[in-house]
Amino acid sequence: MFRIPSTVRLLEWGCLLVIGFLVLYPLFWLLLGSVTPNPASPEYTLDAFVAIYNAEYMGEVLRNTAVMSVGVTVLSVMIGVPLAWIVGRTDTPFKDYISMIAIIPFIMPPIVVAVAWSYLGTPKVGFVNLFWKWLADTKEPLFDIFTMEGLIFVMALSLAPYVFIFTVTAFKNMDPTLENAAHISGANQWQTTFRITIPLAGPAILSGALLVFIQSLEIFAIPATIGVSGGIYVFATQLWRMMIGIPPNFSHAAAMAIPILIICGLALWGQTKALGRSAKYTTIGGKSFQPRLIRLGRLKYVALAFAGVYLLVSAILPLLTLIYGTFISNRGRPPTLEFLTFDHLVEMLTGDGGDVIWRSIGNSLFLSFTGATIGIVLAAIVAYFVVRSKWRGRATLDFLALIPVAIPGAVIAIAMMWAYIREPFNLYHTIWIILLAYVTRFLPFGVKAVANAVTQIHEELERAAAVSGANWFTVFWKVLVPLAMPGIVAGWIILFVSMMRELSASIMLFSSNNEVIGTILIQLYDEGLFSHVCILSLIIVILSLGSVALVRWITKQKDVGGLN
Amino acid sequence: MQEVRVENLVKRFGDVTAVDSISVEVPKGMLLTLLGPSGCGKTTTLNMIAGFEDPDGGDVFVGNKLISSAEQNILLPAHQRNLGMVFQSYGLWPHLSVRDNVAFGLQMRKVPKSEITPAVERALGLVRLEGLGDRYPSQLSGGQQQRVAFARALVYEPDVLLLDEPLSNLDAALREEMRLELKELQTETGITTIFVTHDQVEAMVMSDVIVVMNHGVIEQMGTPRDIYQYPANQFVAGFVGISNFLNGKIAGNADGNGLTPVTVGGETLLCEITGRAIDSEVALSIRPEDWIATVEPPADNVTNTLKCEVEKAVYMGGVLEIWLKANDQQIRVHGHRLPMLESGTSIYISVDPSLIKIVS
């Protein structure tokens, strides 16, 4: 052990104060805001709660939200668990490709899936319905995407990968002895699967499901496109309606945000518990050999088809739609060379609306670059203290840095508005409030990325440096930061991309001149500019794809760096 | 309860032959141990008997039933073999209570509920865990988990019990206790058992028959006493217990007592050896505890006495382990009731001819 200079303790306190302020200050004002008629008022009243409780729309919004969230969670489990089982436990071919499901949410953000599916599933001219009408020779569309079922379907497409990721990890880390013990006790393949394998993955499935539940309350893009087009309002879109109403009803929004916050908080608490239990169930003990994969026989084609259909509807069809919209001269034309055009691209970027689009891209780039950089520096310090410090405050720090996961973007936005609209900040309607919202929202992801990297660094490396005479700061800069660099860079990229496509908070906080890509995309969608929407979505997808490739490349380099 | 017959079992992993034509017979009610260093093929053999690895050749019979035959393409899946198994990491299902863990095998056999409850209680009683049925595995100590694993494997009265290094995760004291308990349990239930371990003491204490394996083949098969006292070759002598290996040459013919002189690095030792030509080379193995070490020279009529110089001596509690040099040969000796010896001291060691093993 080496003596920690007191400046380090100061740094720990400073870090705790900064994070505490960033997270708790807006929440404090959110609470206060819910009992204040408007940001300038000195009175306290419960009017806002009474008003939204009695509001006409409330019953419907509550019902819609409940049906949607539960429906999305159930459907995501029904998609995610079988997919995880196929990849983790069976001899289905092309499993490496099926595994790519795990990166779909990263490549295809909700907003992209939402706009693509609203073009695919419109009853009259949606591509899927057109195809169906041609195939079945009928005038009746197959389905209408602008319904509750459509909303749940598209949401689940977007969120099922979370269930998949948690469950497949549990399946892969399971001690094969547990299954062998069942076999030798007389259980056949299916009895083992249903009585041992799946129950053991239960906590992991639950933790994925709860994350989906939180996300379903948080995602704005899908309810704002598919939901609103169908006249279906849920929490997120209702909050938005309050904020952009004339006049905006800040106190009602704050009052409504509080129950969501509590529900999400409880769900996150449950998720953390479930994750802890999952780790207990699936830690491999002792030496083991690889589990035998279940030979599905002909059933493997069913499994392959299931995975194929999911990949088709969640990624391939939406992507094709975006490409079609970008390069085909008119909606409804067959996708042949004859109708290939670059006019949309040229027009969008140089035409009348071009200025705003360029400005939004510029704003998004500025916000993402600055936000990711500030965020990752904060995250790195937090992650270091959380993983390595023996300081008592580290648990508090860990908890504080996790809180934003449970705060839907819209709620963060409302809290930010209440907190920073006043002296000494006066940030409302500036780009800085968006920056603050981004940094706060995505801090947990940065902390996670760096913490993973720091955990993998043997503490002996630091101790060896300390024993050789390096003081704490030298150890930090010369040993830890270089070794954790791949994690730090990967974390930066994750933050950057998340911020590039952020919508839930931006839509509440943007103002003229401070538009970002997401808000412009929604605006273009509302104006019905099909090709523009496709182009901008495609830009987001390409950016995301590039980042995934970059992160993968960097994390691979890590092995070369002698980390393991 | 059934006997087990393994005939010419072969397993290859790529170019490596992990198990090279093993044949073993385990009579009803016996405990047979597969003993060997890691990578010797003992666990692979067990896994082929259990049905977790597909053999590349050979047959496995339980009683008269052929459960696995590479040549006839018979491969009964593990769940149809009616075997019980205890795993190294126990493999208790963490999501099930102790009672449910034990009941699982009976449920799979469609035993009526009314019979399961008393059977589970009996099995828990057998391993002295009465009253712990409602606990979960994570609430039990390592030794208790171990016992649950045994109860789970025995409750449905399998034909054969397979044990895959079940004691290696326990601490030393508990391991010693469990060895004896396990052996008692096995004798009590009279179940045919195949036990895999790399721990020779465990094998000695528990086995009726030991099969020493190395590089996928059987080096020696016999009772614990046979294996220890009459190791068939240098590997067995070295792996089971500690041995001094001395290379020598037959120096003459046997005397009237049947003792043949062998020269070992200038000294001559009398050995019970027959049928070797004069001048042929032999390898001798002598256990450290078989030497008698004294500071004073022993009486003249003690055979096989050597005068040696102490290289180093380590007190091990009750026993003084001494490394000696006699001419060019290094010899390890366990001395009793000796003072601490400085290096360079001269002492005398002797060994009874009957305790000298010829290993090649």
GROMACS .gro file of N, CA, C and O in nm, chain A residues 195-263:
model
  276
  195ARG      N    1  -3.608  -2.680  -1.756
  195ARG     CA    2  -3.603  -2.685  -1.609
  195ARG      C    3  -3.472  -2.633  -1.554
  195ARG      O    4  -3.466  -2.595  -1.438
  196ILE      N    5  -3.367  -2.634  -1.633
  196ILE     CA    6  -3.238  -2.590  -1.583
  196ILE      C    7  -3.187  -2.466  -1.658
  196ILE      O    8  -3.170  -2.359  -1.601
  197THR      N    9  -3.168  -2.478  -1.789
  197THR     CA   10  -3.102  -2.372  -1.865
  197THR      C   11  -3.178  -2.239  -1.856
  197THR      O   12  -3.121  -2.137  -1.818
  198ILE      N   13  -3.307  -2.244  -1.892
  198ILE     CA   14  -3.382  -2.118  -1.897
  198ILE      C   15  -3.406  -2.059  -1.757
  198ILE      O   16  -3.384  -1.940  -1.736
  199PRO      N   17  -3.445  -2.143  -1.656
  199PRO     CA   18  -3.456  -2.085  -1.521
  199PRO      C   19  -3.325  -2.022  -1.473
  199PRO      O   20  -3.326  -1.919  -1.407
  200LEU      N   21  -3.212  -2.083  -1.508
  200LEU     CA   22  -3.085  -2.026  -1.466
  200LEU      C   23  -3.060  -1.892  -1.532
  200LEU      O   24  -2.998  -1.803  -1.476
  201ALA      N   25  -3.110  -1.877  -1.654
  201ALA     CA   26  -3.095  -1.749  -1.722
  201ALA      C   27  -3.204  -1.652  -1.678
  201ALA      O   28  -3.203  -1.536  -1.719
  202GLY      N   29  -3.296  -1.698  -1.593
  202GLY     CA   30  -3.410  -1.617  -1.551
  202GLY      C   31  -3.374  -1.477  -1.504
  202GLY      O   32  -3.429  -1.378  -1.555
  203PRO      N   33  -3.281  -1.464  -1.410
  203PRO     CA   34  -3.245  -1.329  -1.365
  203PRO      C   35  -3.191  -1.242  -1.478
  203PRO      O   36  -3.221  -1.123  -1.483
  204ALA      N   37  -3.114  -1.304  -1.568
  204ALA     CA   38  -3.060  -1.227  -1.681
  204ALA      C   39  -3.173  -1.181  -1.771
  204ALA      O   40  -3.175  -1.067  -1.819
  205ILE      N   41  -3.269  -1.271  -1.796
  205ILE     CA   42  -3.383  -1.235  -1.881
  205ILE      C   43  -3.461  -1.121  -1.815
  205ILE      O   44  -3.496  -1.023  -1.879
  206LEU      N   45  -3.483  -1.135  -1.685
  206LEU     CA   46  -3.556  -1.032  -1.611
  206LEU      C   47  -3.483  -0.898  -1.620
  206LEU      O   48  -3.544  -0.793  -1.640
  207SER      N   49  -3.350  -0.903  -1.606
  207SER     CA   50  -3.279  -0.777  -1.607
  207SER      C   51  -3.284  -0.713  -1.746
  207SER      O   52  -3.298  -0.592  -1.759
  208GLY      N   53  -3.279  -0.794  -1.851
  208GLY     CA   54  -3.297  -0.740  -1.986
  208GLY      C   55  -3.436  -0.684  -2.004
  208GLY      O   56  -3.455  -0.575  -2.061
  209ALA      N   57  -3.536  -0.756  -1.952
  209ALA     CA   58  -3.675  -0.713  -1.968
  209ALA      C   59  -3.699  -0.580  -1.897
  209ALA      O   60  -3.768  -0.492  -1.950
  210LEU      N   61  -3.641  -0.565  -1.778
  210LEU     CA   62  -3.661  -0.440  -1.705
  210LEU      C   63  -3.595  -0.322  -1.777
  210LEU      O   64  -3.648  -0.211  -1.778
  211LEU      N   65  -3.480  -0.351  -1.838
  211LEU     CA   66  -3.414  -0.245  -1.915
  211LEU      C   67  -3.500  -0.204  -2.034
  211LEU      O   68  -3.514  -0.086  -2.065
  212VAL      N   69  -3.561  -0.303  -2.098
  212VAL     CA   70  -3.652  -0.275  -2.209
  212VAL      C   71  -3.770  -0.191  -2.159
  212VAL      O   72  -3.811  -0.095  -2.225
  213PHE      N   73  -3.820  -0.228  -2.043
  213PHE     CA   74  -3.932  -0.154  -1.985
  213PHE      C   75  -3.896  -0.007  -1.964
  213PHE      O   76  -3.969   0.083  -2.005
  214ILE      N   77  -3.779   0.017  -1.906
  214ILE     CA   78  -3.734   0.155  -1.885
  214ILE      C   79  -3.722   0.227  -2.019
  214ILE      O   80  -3.768   0.339  -2.037
  215GLN      N   81  -3.659   0.158  -2.114
  215GLN     CA   82  -3.638   0.218  -2.245
  215GLN      C   83  -3.771   0.250  -2.314
  215GLN      O   84  -3.783   0.349  -2.384
  216SER      N   85  -3.871   0.162  -2.294
  216SER     CA   86  -3.997   0.183  -2.362
  216SER      C   87  -4.066   0.309  -2.309
  216SER      O   88  -4.143   0.373  -2.381
  217LEU      N   89  -4.038   0.344  -2.184
  217LEU     CA   90  -4.093   0.469  -2.130
  217LEU      C   91  -4.012   0.588  -2.178
  217LEU      O   92  -4.059   0.701  -2.181
  218GLU      N   93  -3.888   0.562  -2.212
  218GLU     CA   94  -3.795   0.670  -2.241
  218GLU      C   95  -3.790   0.708  -2.390
  218GLU      O   96  -3.779   0.826  -2.422
  219ILE      N   97  -3.805   0.610  -2.476
  219ILE     CA   98  -3.791   0.639  -2.619
  219ILE      C   99  -3.899   0.735  -2.668
  219ILE      O  100  -4.018   0.715  -2.641
  220PHE      N  101  -3.857   0.837  -2.737
  220PHE     CA  102  -3.949   0.939  -2.784
  220PHE      C  103  -3.981   0.920  -2.933
  220PHE      O  104  -4.093   0.938  -2.978
  221ALA      N  105  -3.878   0.881  -3.008
  221ALA     CA  106  -3.889   0.884  -3.154
  221ALA      C  107  -4.004   0.799  -3.207
  221ALA      O  108  -4.076   0.843  -3.297
  222ILE      N  109  -4.022   0.680  -3.151
  222ILE     CA  110  -4.123   0.590  -3.208
  222ILE      C  111  -4.265   0.636  -3.174
  222ILE      O  112  -4.349   0.649  -3.263
  223PRO      N  113  -4.294   0.668  -3.047
  223PRO     CA  114  -4.427   0.724  -3.019
  223PRO      C  115  -4.452   0.856  -3.092
  223PRO      O  116  -4.566   0.885  -3.130
  224ALA      N  117  -4.346   0.934  -3.115
  224ALA     CA  118  -4.365   1.065  -3.179
  224ALA      C  119  -4.393   1.051  -3.328
  224ALA      O  120  -4.449   1.142  -3.388
  225THR      N  121  -4.352   0.942  -3.389
  225THR     CA  122  -4.380   0.924  -3.531
  225THR      C  123  -4.498   0.832  -3.549
  225THR      O  124  -4.607   0.874  -3.585
  226ILE      N  125  -4.477   0.705  -3.515
  226ILE     CA  126  -4.581   0.605  -3.537
  226ILE      C  127  -4.700   0.628  -3.444
  226ILE      O  128  -4.816   0.620  -3.485
  227GLY      N  129  -4.671   0.660  -3.316
  227GLY     CA  130  -4.780   0.681  -3.221
  227GLY      C  131  -4.862   0.804  -3.255
  227GLY      O  132  -4.984   0.797  -3.271
  228VAL      N  133  -4.797   0.917  -3.271
  228VAL     CA  134  -4.868   1.042  -3.296
  228VAL      C  135  -4.946   1.036  -3.428
  228VAL      O  136  -5.060   1.082  -3.435
  229SER      N  137  -4.886   0.974  -3.530
  229SER     CA  138  -4.957   0.962  -3.657
  229SER      C  139  -5.086   0.883  -3.639
  229SER      O  140  -5.182   0.901  -3.712
  230GLY      N  141  -5.086   0.791  -3.543
  230GLY     CA  142  -5.207   0.712  -3.518
  230GLY      C  143  -5.292   0.771  -3.407
  230GLY      O  144  -5.385   0.706  -3.362
  231GLY      N  145  -5.257   0.889  -3.360
  231GLY     CA  146  -5.334   0.953  -3.254
  231GLY      C  147  -5.314   0.888  -3.118
  231GLY      O  148  -5.397   0.902  -3.028
  232ILE      N  149  -5.204   0.813  -3.102
  232ILE     CA  150  -5.179   0.746  -2.974
  232ILE      C  151  -5.074   0.824  -2.896
  232ILE      O  152  -4.960   0.836  -2.940
  233TYR      N  153  -5.115   0.879  -2.782
  233TYR     CA  154  -5.021   0.954  -2.700
  233TYR      C  155  -4.982   0.874  -2.577
  233TYR      O  156  -5.066   0.810  -2.514
  234VAL      N  157  -4.851   0.874  -2.547
  234VAL     CA  158  -4.802   0.808  -2.427
  234VAL      C  159  -4.729   0.913  -2.343
  234VAL      O  160  -4.721   1.029  -2.383
  235PHE      N  161  -4.673   0.869  -2.230
  235PHE     CA  162  -4.605   0.962  -2.140
  235PHE      C  163  -4.511   1.058  -2.212
  235PHE      O  164  -4.521   1.179  -2.200
  236ALA      N  165  -4.417   0.998  -2.289
  236ALA     CA  166  -4.312   1.080  -2.350
  236ALA      C  167  -4.372   1.186  -2.442
  236ALA      O  168  -4.332   1.303  -2.438
  237THR      N  169  -4.467   1.145  -2.525
  237THR     CA  170  -4.523   1.240  -2.620
  237THR      C  171  -4.616   1.340  -2.552
  237THR      O  172  -4.627   1.455  -2.593
  238GLN      N  173  -4.683   1.295  -2.444
  238GLN     CA  174  -4.769   1.386  -2.369
  238GLN      C  175  -4.685   1.496  -2.302
  238GLN      O  176  -4.721   1.613  -2.305
  239LEU      N  177  -4.570   1.455  -2.245
  239LEU     CA  178  -4.481   1.553  -2.183
  239LEU      C  179  -4.440   1.657  -2.286
  239LEU      O  180  -4.437   1.778  -2.259
  240TRP      N  181  -4.409   1.610  -2.404
  240TRP     CA  182  -4.365   1.697  -2.512
  240TRP      C  183  -4.477   1.794  -2.550
  240TRP      O  184  -4.456   1.913  -2.570
  241ARG      N  185  -4.600   1.741  -2.554
  241ARG     CA  186  -4.714   1.826  -2.586
  241ARG      C  187  -4.728   1.940  -2.485
  241ARG      O  188  -4.760   2.053  -2.519
  242MET      N  189  -4.701   1.907  -2.358
  242MET     CA  190  -4.710   2.009  -2.255
  242MET      C  191  -4.602   2.115  -2.270
  242MET      O  192  -4.624   2.233  -2.248
  243MET      N  193  -4.482   2.069  -2.306
  243MET     CA  194  -4.368   2.161  -2.315
  243MET      C  195  -4.377   2.253  -2.435
  243MET      O  196  -4.330   2.366  -2.432
  244ILE      N  197  -4.434   2.202  -2.547
  244ILE     CA  198  -4.438   2.287  -2.666
  244ILE      C  199  -4.572   2.356  -2.681
  244ILE      O  200  -4.595   2.429  -2.776
  245GLY      N  201  -4.664   2.329  -2.586
  245GLY     CA  202  -4.794   2.395  -2.594
  245GLY      C  203  -4.778   2.546  -2.581
  245GLY      O  204  -4.673   2.596  -2.541
  246ILE      N  205  -4.884   2.616  -2.619
  246ILE     CA  206  -4.878   2.762  -2.602
  246ILE      C  207  -4.988   2.802  -2.506
  246ILE      O  208  -5.106   2.784  -2.537
  247PRO      N  209  -4.958   2.850  -2.388
  247PRO     CA  210  -4.820   2.859  -2.334
  247PRO      C  211  -4.774   2.723  -2.285
  247PRO      O  212  -4.858   2.641  -2.250
  248PRO      N  213  -4.643   2.699  -2.278
  248PRO     CA  214  -4.594   2.571  -2.227
  248PRO      C  215  -4.633   2.554  -2.080
  248PRO      O  216  -4.634   2.651  -2.005
  249ASN      N  217  -4.668   2.433  -2.044
  249ASN     CA  218  -4.710   2.410  -1.907
  249ASN      C  219  -4.601   2.336  -1.829
  249ASN      O  220  -4.605   2.216  -1.812
  250PHE      N  221  -4.505   2.415  -1.785
  250PHE     CA  222  -4.387   2.357  -1.721
  250PHE      C  223  -4.420   2.281  -1.593
  250PHE      O  224  -4.362   2.179  -1.564
  251SER      N  225  -4.511   2.334  -1.515
  251SER     CA  226  -4.535   2.270  -1.385
  251SER      C  227  -4.610   2.139  -1.402
  251SER      O  228  -4.583   2.042  -1.333
  252HIS      N  229  -4.705   2.135  -1.498
  252HIS     CA  230  -4.773   2.008  -1.524
  252HIS      C  231  -4.673   1.904  -1.573
  252HIS      O  232  -4.679   1.788  -1.533
  253ALA      N  233  -4.583   1.947  -1.660
  253ALA     CA  234  -4.483   1.854  -1.712
  253ALA      C  235  -4.399   1.798  -1.598
  253ALA      O  236  -4.373   1.678  -1.592
  254ALA      N  237  -4.359   1.888  -1.507
  254ALA     CA  238  -4.278   1.844  -1.394
  254ALA      C  239  -4.356   1.746  -1.307
  254ALA      O  240  -4.303   1.642  -1.265
  255ALA      N  241  -4.484   1.777  -1.282
  255ALA     CA  242  -4.565   1.690  -1.198
  255ALA      C  243  -4.580   1.552  -1.262
  255ALA      O  244  -4.578   1.450  -1.195
  256MET      N  245  -4.596   1.553  -1.395
  256MET     CA  246  -4.616   1.426  -1.463
  256MET      C  247  -4.487   1.345  -1.469
  256MET      O  248  -4.490   1.221  -1.473
  257ALA      N  249  -4.374   1.416  -1.469
  257ALA     CA  250  -4.246   1.348  -1.481
  257ALA      C  251  -4.215   1.266  -1.356
  257ALA      O  252  -4.145   1.164  -1.363
  258ILE      N  253  -4.269   1.313  -1.242
  258ILE     CA  254  -4.228   1.249  -1.116
  258ILE      C  255  -4.270   1.102  -1.104
  258ILE      O  256  -4.187   1.018  -1.071
  259PRO      N  257  -4.398   1.069  -1.133
  259PRO     CA  258  -4.431   0.925  -1.126
  259PRO      C  259  -4.347   0.839  -1.223
  259PRO      O  260  -4.310   0.727  -1.188
  260ILE      N  261  -4.319   0.893  -1.343
  260ILE     CA  262  -4.236   0.815  -1.438
  260ILE      C  263  -4.099   0.789  -1.377
  260ILE      O  264  -4.043   0.681  -1.388
  261LEU      N  265  -4.047   0.895  -1.316
  261LEU     CA  266  -3.915   0.886  -1.254
  261LEU      C  267  -3.914   0.776  -1.148
  261LEU      O  268  -3.822   0.695  -1.141
  262ILE      N  269  -4.021   0.772  -1.069
  262ILE     CA  270  -4.029   0.671  -0.963
  262ILE      C  271  -4.037   0.531  -1.022
  262ILE      O  272  -3.966   0.439  -0.981
  263ILE      N  273  -4.122   0.516  -1.124
  263ILE     CA  274  -4.137   0.384  -1.187
  263ILE      C  275  -4.004   0.339  -1.246
  263ILE      O  276  -3.958   0.225  -1.226
   0.00000   0.00000   0.00000
